[in-house]
Amino acid sequence: MKRFHVHLSVQDLDQSARFYSALFGAEPSVRHSDYAKWMLENPRVNFAISQLGGAPGVDHLGFQVDTADELHAMTGALKDAGLAVLDEGETTCCYAHSEKGWVRDPQGIAWEGFVTHGESATYRANCAPSAEAGTSCCAPAQQR
């Protein structure tokens, strides 16, 4: 089953975490000095914020899936539609060990498909060489 994913870059993580905790009626399920994440069931969303130097606003959107097979089916369908998919493979990002695939929509917004395999003590490792500098995660470089 898919879970919608939203990742925002924020200027003040503490202020934003207080706001979203009040909005969602729940504290973050993951909290670090530069990152917070809520795994909500109603609506079913993985909502994350980070303060890592990106411009405030939508950093990227995506879908979290339960299995690698679901991820491969999703990225395969995107490739079959002729879209340029960056298969990032196994990586560490957002304090999690994951497998990821990325595309950009016509407006340039990064969309991430991923399956999470476990937690990590570090925010990022092994990002793809084409990752856009200044983004909070390992999104593919924007086509200009």
GROMACS .gro file of N, CA, C and O in nm, residues 41-117:
model
  308
   41GLU      N    1  -0.168   0.830   1.001
   41GLU     CA    2  -0.260   0.731   0.944
   41GLU      C    3  -0.386   0.793   0.886
   41GLU      O    4  -0.450   0.734   0.802
   42ASN      N    5  -0.421   0.914   0.932
   42ASN     CA    6  -0.541   0.978   0.882
   42ASN      C    7  -0.514   1.128   0.864
   42ASN      O    8  -0.525   1.202   0.962
   43PRO      N    9  -0.471   1.173   0.748
   43PRO     CA   10  -0.455   1.096   0.625
   43PRO      C   11  -0.326   1.015   0.630
   43PRO      O   12  -0.233   1.048   0.704
   44ARG      N   13  -0.320   0.909   0.549
   44ARG     CA   14  -0.202   0.822   0.544
   44ARG      C   15  -0.090   0.895   0.469
   44ARG      O   16  -0.085   0.897   0.347
   45VAL      N   17  -0.002   0.959   0.546
   45VAL     CA   18   0.104   1.041   0.488
   45VAL      C   19   0.231   1.032   0.572
   45VAL      O   20   0.225   1.019   0.694
   46ASN      N   21   0.343   1.035   0.504
   46ASN     CA   22   0.475   1.048   0.565
   46ASN      C   23   0.512   1.194   0.540
   46ASN      O   24   0.546   1.232   0.429
   47PHE      N   25   0.501   1.278   0.643
   47PHE     CA   26   0.522   1.422   0.631
   47PHE      C   27   0.652   1.457   0.702
   47PHE      O   28   0.666   1.432   0.821
   48ALA      N   29   0.747   1.514   0.629
   48ALA     CA   30   0.878   1.545   0.686
   48ALA      C   31   0.914   1.691   0.663
   48ALA      O   32   0.876   1.750   0.561
   49ILE      N   33   0.989   1.748   0.758
   49ILE     CA   34   1.044   1.882   0.744
   49ILE      C   35   1.192   1.875   0.777
   49ILE      O   36   1.236   1.790   0.854
   50SER      N   37   1.270   1.962   0.714
   50SER     CA   38   1.413   1.968   0.746
   50SER      C   39   1.463   2.111   0.735
   50SER      O   40   1.404   2.194   0.666
   51GLN      N   41   1.571   2.134   0.803
   51GLN     CA   42   1.636   2.264   0.803
   51GLN      C   43   1.781   2.239   0.763
   51GLN      O   44   1.869   2.231   0.847
   52LEU      N   45   1.802   2.225   0.632
   52LEU     CA   46   1.935   2.189   0.583
   52LEU      C   47   1.983   2.283   0.473
   52LEU      O   48   2.060   2.244   0.386
   53GLY      N   49   1.936   2.407   0.473
   53GLY     CA   50   1.987   2.506   0.380
   53GLY      C   51   1.909   2.522   0.251
   53GLY      O   52   1.941   2.609   0.172
   54GLY      N   53   1.810   2.438   0.226
   54GLY     CA   54   1.729   2.455   0.106
   54GLY      C   55   1.634   2.571   0.121
   54GLY      O   56   1.603   2.616   0.231
   55ALA      N   57   1.585   2.622   0.008
   55ALA     CA   58   1.487   2.730   0.013
   55ALA      C   59   1.360   2.679   0.080
   55ALA      O   60   1.319   2.565   0.058
   56PRO      N   61   1.296   2.761   0.164
   56PRO     CA   62   1.172   2.718   0.229
   56PRO      C   63   1.066   2.682   0.125
   56PRO      O   64   1.055   2.746   0.021
   57GLY      N   65   0.990   2.580   0.155
   57GLY     CA   66   0.882   2.536   0.066
   57GLY      C   67   0.892   2.388   0.037
   57GLY      O   68   0.963   2.314   0.105
   58VAL      N   69   0.820   2.345  -0.064
   58VAL     CA   70   0.819   2.203  -0.100
   58VAL      C   71   0.957   2.163  -0.149
   58VAL      O   72   1.010   2.222  -0.244
   59ASP      N   73   1.017   2.066  -0.084
   59ASP     CA   74   1.145   2.012  -0.127
   59ASP      C   75   1.120   1.902  -0.229
   59ASP      O   76   1.178   1.903  -0.337
   60HIS      N   77   1.035   1.807  -0.194
   60HIS     CA   78   0.996   1.702  -0.287
   60HIS      C   79   0.870   1.633  -0.238
   60HIS      O   80   0.830   1.648  -0.123
   61LEU      N   81   0.807   1.557  -0.326
   61LEU     CA   82   0.688   1.478  -0.296
   61LEU      C   83   0.719   1.334  -0.332
   61LEU      O   84   0.820   1.305  -0.395
   62GLY      N   85   0.631   1.242  -0.294
   62GLY     CA   86   0.656   1.104  -0.334
   62GLY      C   87   0.558   1.007  -0.275
   62GLY      O   88   0.455   1.044  -0.218
   63PHE      N   89   0.595   0.879  -0.293
   63PHE     CA   90   0.517   0.769  -0.239
   63PHE      C   91   0.611   0.672  -0.169
   63PHE      O   92   0.710   0.628  -0.228
   64GLN      N   93   0.579   0.638  -0.046
   64GLN     CA   94   0.650   0.534   0.027
   64GLN      C   95   0.570   0.405   0.008
   64GLN      O   96   0.448   0.405   0.025
   65VAL      N   97   0.637   0.299  -0.033
   65VAL     CA   98   0.571   0.170  -0.054
   65VAL      C   99   0.624   0.071   0.048
   65VAL      O  100   0.723   0.095   0.117
   66ASP      N  101   0.555  -0.043   0.058
   66ASP     CA  102   0.589  -0.142   0.161
   66ASP      C  103   0.699  -0.239   0.120
   66ASP      O  104   0.766  -0.295   0.207
   67THR      N  105   0.717  -0.264  -0.011
   67THR     CA  106   0.814  -0.365  -0.056
   67THR      C  107   0.895  -0.316  -0.175
   67THR      O  108   0.852  -0.226  -0.250
   68ALA      N  109   1.011  -0.379  -0.194
   68ALA     CA  110   1.094  -0.348  -0.310
   68ALA      C  111   1.020  -0.382  -0.439
   68ALA      O  112   1.034  -0.312  -0.540
   69ASP      N  113   0.941  -0.489  -0.440
   69ASP     CA  114   0.864  -0.524  -0.559
   69ASP      C  115   0.768  -0.412  -0.598
   69ASP      O  116   0.753  -0.381  -0.717
   70GLU      N  117   0.702  -0.351  -0.499
   70GLU     CA  118   0.612  -0.238  -0.528
   70GLU      C  119   0.690  -0.120  -0.586
   70GLU      O  120   0.643  -0.054  -0.679
   71LEU      N  121   0.808  -0.094  -0.531
   71LEU     CA  122   0.891   0.015  -0.581
   71LEU      C  123   0.932  -0.012  -0.726
   71LEU      O  124   0.922   0.076  -0.811
   72HIS      N  125   0.977  -0.134  -0.754
   72HIS     CA  126   1.021  -0.167  -0.890
   72HIS      C  127   0.905  -0.160  -0.988
   72HIS      O  128   0.924  -0.117  -1.103
   73ALA      N  129   0.785  -0.199  -0.946
   73ALA     CA  130   0.667  -0.188  -1.033
   73ALA      C  131   0.637  -0.040  -1.062
   73ALA      O  132   0.606  -0.004  -1.176
   74MET      N  133   0.649   0.045  -0.961
   74MET     CA  134   0.621   0.188  -0.978
   74MET      C  135   0.724   0.251  -1.072
   74MET      O  136   0.687   0.320  -1.167
   75THR      N  137   0.853   0.229  -1.047
   75THR     CA  138   0.954   0.290  -1.131
   75THR      C  139   0.952   0.230  -1.272
   75THR      O  140   0.977   0.300  -1.370
   76GLY      N  141   0.920   0.102  -1.282
   76GLY     CA  142   0.908   0.039  -1.414
   76GLY      C  143   0.797   0.101  -1.497
   76GLY      O  144   0.813   0.125  -1.617
   77ALA      N  145   0.684   0.131  -1.434
   77ALA     CA  146   0.573   0.194  -1.505
   77ALA      C  147   0.611   0.334  -1.552
   77ALA      O  148   0.573   0.377  -1.661
   78LEU      N  149   0.688   0.407  -1.471
   78LEU     CA  150   0.733   0.540  -1.510
   78LEU      C  151   0.829   0.532  -1.629
   78LEU      O  152   0.819   0.611  -1.724
   79LYS      N  153   0.919   0.436  -1.626
   79LYS     CA  154   1.011   0.416  -1.739
   79LYS      C  155   0.934   0.377  -1.864
   79LYS      O  156   0.963   0.427  -1.974
   80ASP      N  157   0.836   0.288  -1.849
   80ASP     CA  158   0.754   0.246  -1.964
   80ASP      C  159   0.679   0.365  -2.025
   80ASP      O  160   0.648   0.364  -2.144
   81ALA      N  161   0.650   0.466  -1.944
   81ALA     CA  162   0.581   0.586  -1.992
   81ALA      C  163   0.680   0.685  -2.056
   81ALA      O  164   0.640   0.793  -2.097
   82GLY      N  165   0.809   0.646  -2.063
   82GLY     CA  166   0.909   0.731  -2.126
   82GLY      C  167   0.969   0.837  -2.038
   82GLY      O  168   1.036   0.928  -2.086
   83LEU      N  169   0.948   0.827  -1.907
   83LEU     CA  170   1.002   0.926  -1.815
   83LEU      C  171   1.144   0.888  -1.772
   83LEU      O  172   1.176   0.770  -1.759
   84ALA      N  173   1.226   0.990  -1.748
   84ALA     CA  174   1.363   0.969  -1.704
   84ALA      C  175   1.362   0.941  -1.553
   84ALA      O  176   1.337   1.030  -1.473
   85VAL      N  177   1.389   0.817  -1.517
   85VAL     CA  178   1.389   0.775  -1.377
   85VAL      C  179   1.533   0.758  -1.330
   85VAL      O  180   1.613   0.693  -1.397
   86LEU      N  181   1.566   0.818  -1.217
   86LEU     CA  182   1.694   0.794  -1.153
   86LEU      C  183   1.674   0.683  -1.052
   86LEU      O  184   1.605   0.702  -0.951
   87ASP      N  185   1.727   0.565  -1.081
   87ASP     CA  186   1.724   0.455  -0.985
   87ASP      C  187   1.840   0.475  -0.890
   87ASP      O  188   1.955   0.447  -0.924
   88GLU      N  189   1.810   0.524  -0.772
   88GLU     CA  190   1.916   0.552  -0.675
   88GLU      C  191   1.964   0.425  -0.607
   88GLU      O  192   2.076   0.419  -0.560
   89GLY      N  193   1.879   0.325  -0.600
   89GLY     CA  194   1.917   0.200  -0.534
   89GLY      C  195   1.920   0.218  -0.383
   89GLY      O  196   1.853   0.305  -0.326
   90GLU      N  197   2.000   0.136  -0.317
   90GLU     CA  198   2.013   0.141  -0.172
   90GLU      C  199   2.087   0.268  -0.131
   90GLU      O  200   2.191   0.300  -0.188
   91THR      N  201   2.031   0.340  -0.035
   91THR     CA  202   2.092   0.464   0.010
   91THR      C  203   2.052   0.493   0.154
   91THR      O  204   1.964   0.429   0.210
   92THR      N  205   2.120   0.590   0.212
   92THR     CA  206   2.082   0.642   0.344
   92THR      C  207   2.047   0.788   0.324
   92THR      O  208   2.128   0.866   0.276
   93CYS      N  209   1.925   0.822   0.360
   93CYS     CA  210   1.878   0.960   0.349
   93CYS      C  211   1.762   0.978   0.447
   93CYS      O  212   1.684   0.885   0.469
   94CYS      N  213   1.752   1.095   0.504
   94CYS     CA  214   1.643   1.127   0.597
   94CYS      C  215   1.642   1.033   0.718
   94CYS      O  216   1.535   0.991   0.762
   95TYR      N  217   1.759   1.001   0.767
   95TYR     CA  218   1.776   0.915   0.885
   95TYR      C  219   1.715   0.776   0.864
   95TYR      O  220   1.664   0.715   0.956
   96ALA      N  221   1.720   0.727   0.739
   96ALA     CA  222   1.665   0.596   0.708
   96ALA      C  223   1.747   0.528   0.599
   96ALA      O  224   1.804   0.593   0.512
   97HIS      N  225   1.753   0.395   0.606
   97HIS     CA  226   1.810   0.313   0.499
   97HIS      C  227   1.696   0.280   0.405
   97HIS      O  228   1.594   0.225   0.449
   98SER      N  229   1.711   0.315   0.278
   98SER     CA  230   1.602   0.301   0.183
   98SER      C  231   1.655   0.257   0.047
   98SER      O  232   1.774   0.263   0.019
   99GLU      N  233   1.561   0.221  -0.038
   99GLU     CA  234   1.585   0.203  -0.181
   99GLU      C  235   1.493   0.303  -0.249
   99GLU      O  236   1.376   0.314  -0.213
  100LYS      N  237   1.547   0.378  -0.350
  100LYS     CA  238   1.472   0.489  -0.406
  100LYS      C  239   1.480   0.496  -0.557
  100LYS      O  240   1.577   0.453  -0.618
  101GLY      N  241   1.377   0.558  -0.613
  101GLY     CA  242   1.375   0.598  -0.752
  101GLY      C  243   1.315   0.738  -0.759
  101GLY      O  244   1.228   0.772  -0.680
  102TRP      N  245   1.364   0.819  -0.852
  102TRP     CA  246   1.323   0.959  -0.860
  102TRP      C  247   1.283   0.997  -1.003
  102TRP      O  248   1.343   0.948  -1.100
  103VAL      N  249   1.188   1.088  -1.014
  103VAL     CA  250   1.154   1.154  -1.140
  103VAL      C  251   1.124   1.300  -1.106
  103VAL      O  252   1.104   1.334  -0.990
  104ARG      N  253   1.121   1.384  -1.210
  104ARG     CA  254   1.079   1.524  -1.193
  104ARG      C  255   0.956   1.546  -1.279
  104ARG      O  256   0.950   1.500  -1.392
  105ASP      N  257   0.858   1.619  -1.223
  105ASP     CA  258   0.738   1.649  -1.300
  105ASP      C  259   0.767   1.765  -1.396
  105ASP      O  260   0.876   1.822  -1.393
  106PRO      N  261   0.672   1.799  -1.484
  106PRO     CA  262   0.697   1.906  -1.581
  106PRO      C  263   0.731   2.041  -1.519
  106PRO      O  264   0.792   2.126  -1.586
  107GLN      N  265   0.693   2.064  -1.394
  107GLN     CA  266   0.727   2.190  -1.326
  107GLN      C  267   0.863   2.184  -1.260
  107GLN      O  268   0.908   2.282  -1.201
  108GLY      N  269   0.926   2.067  -1.260
  108GLY     CA  270   1.058   2.052  -1.198
  108GLY      C  271   1.054   2.001  -1.056
  108GLY      O  272   1.158   1.992  -0.991
  109ILE      N  273   0.937   1.967  -1.003
  109ILE     CA  274   0.928   1.915  -0.867
  109ILE      C  275   0.974   1.770  -0.865
  109ILE      O  276   0.931   1.688  -0.947
  110ALA      N  277   1.063   1.737  -0.773
  110ALA     CA  278   1.113   1.601  -0.759
  110ALA      C  279   1.006   1.513  -0.693
  110ALA      O  280   0.945   1.553  -0.594
  111TRP      N  281   0.984   1.393  -0.749
  111TRP     CA  282   0.895   1.292  -0.694
  111TRP      C  283   0.979   1.169  -0.664
  111TRP      O  284   1.052   1.120  -0.749
  112GLU      N  285   0.967   1.121  -0.542
  112GLU     CA  286   1.046   1.010  -0.491
  112GLU      C  287   0.955   0.889  -0.470
  112GLU      O  288   0.849   0.901  -0.410
  113GLY      N  289   0.998   0.774  -0.518
  113GLY     CA  290   0.936   0.647  -0.481
  113GLY      C  291   1.037   0.574  -0.395
  113GLY      O  292   1.155   0.568  -0.430
  114PHE      N  293   0.994   0.521  -0.279
  114PHE     CA  294   1.093   0.458  -0.192
  114PHE      C  295   1.031   0.352  -0.102
  114PHE      O  296   0.913   0.356  -0.071
  115VAL      N  297   1.117   0.259  -0.061
  115VAL     CA  298   1.083   0.162   0.042
  115VAL      C  299   1.189   0.177   0.151
  115VAL      O  300   1.308   0.190   0.121
  116THR      N  301   1.146   0.183   0.275
  116THR     CA  302   1.237   0.201   0.387
  116THR      C  303   1.270   0.066   0.449
  116THR      O  304   1.180  -0.014   0.476
  117HIS      N  305   1.400   0.043   0.472
  117HIS     CA  306   1.446  -0.084   0.529
  117HIS      C  307   1.484  -0.072   0.677
  117HIS      O  308   1.502  -0.174   0.742
   0.00000   0.00000   0.00000
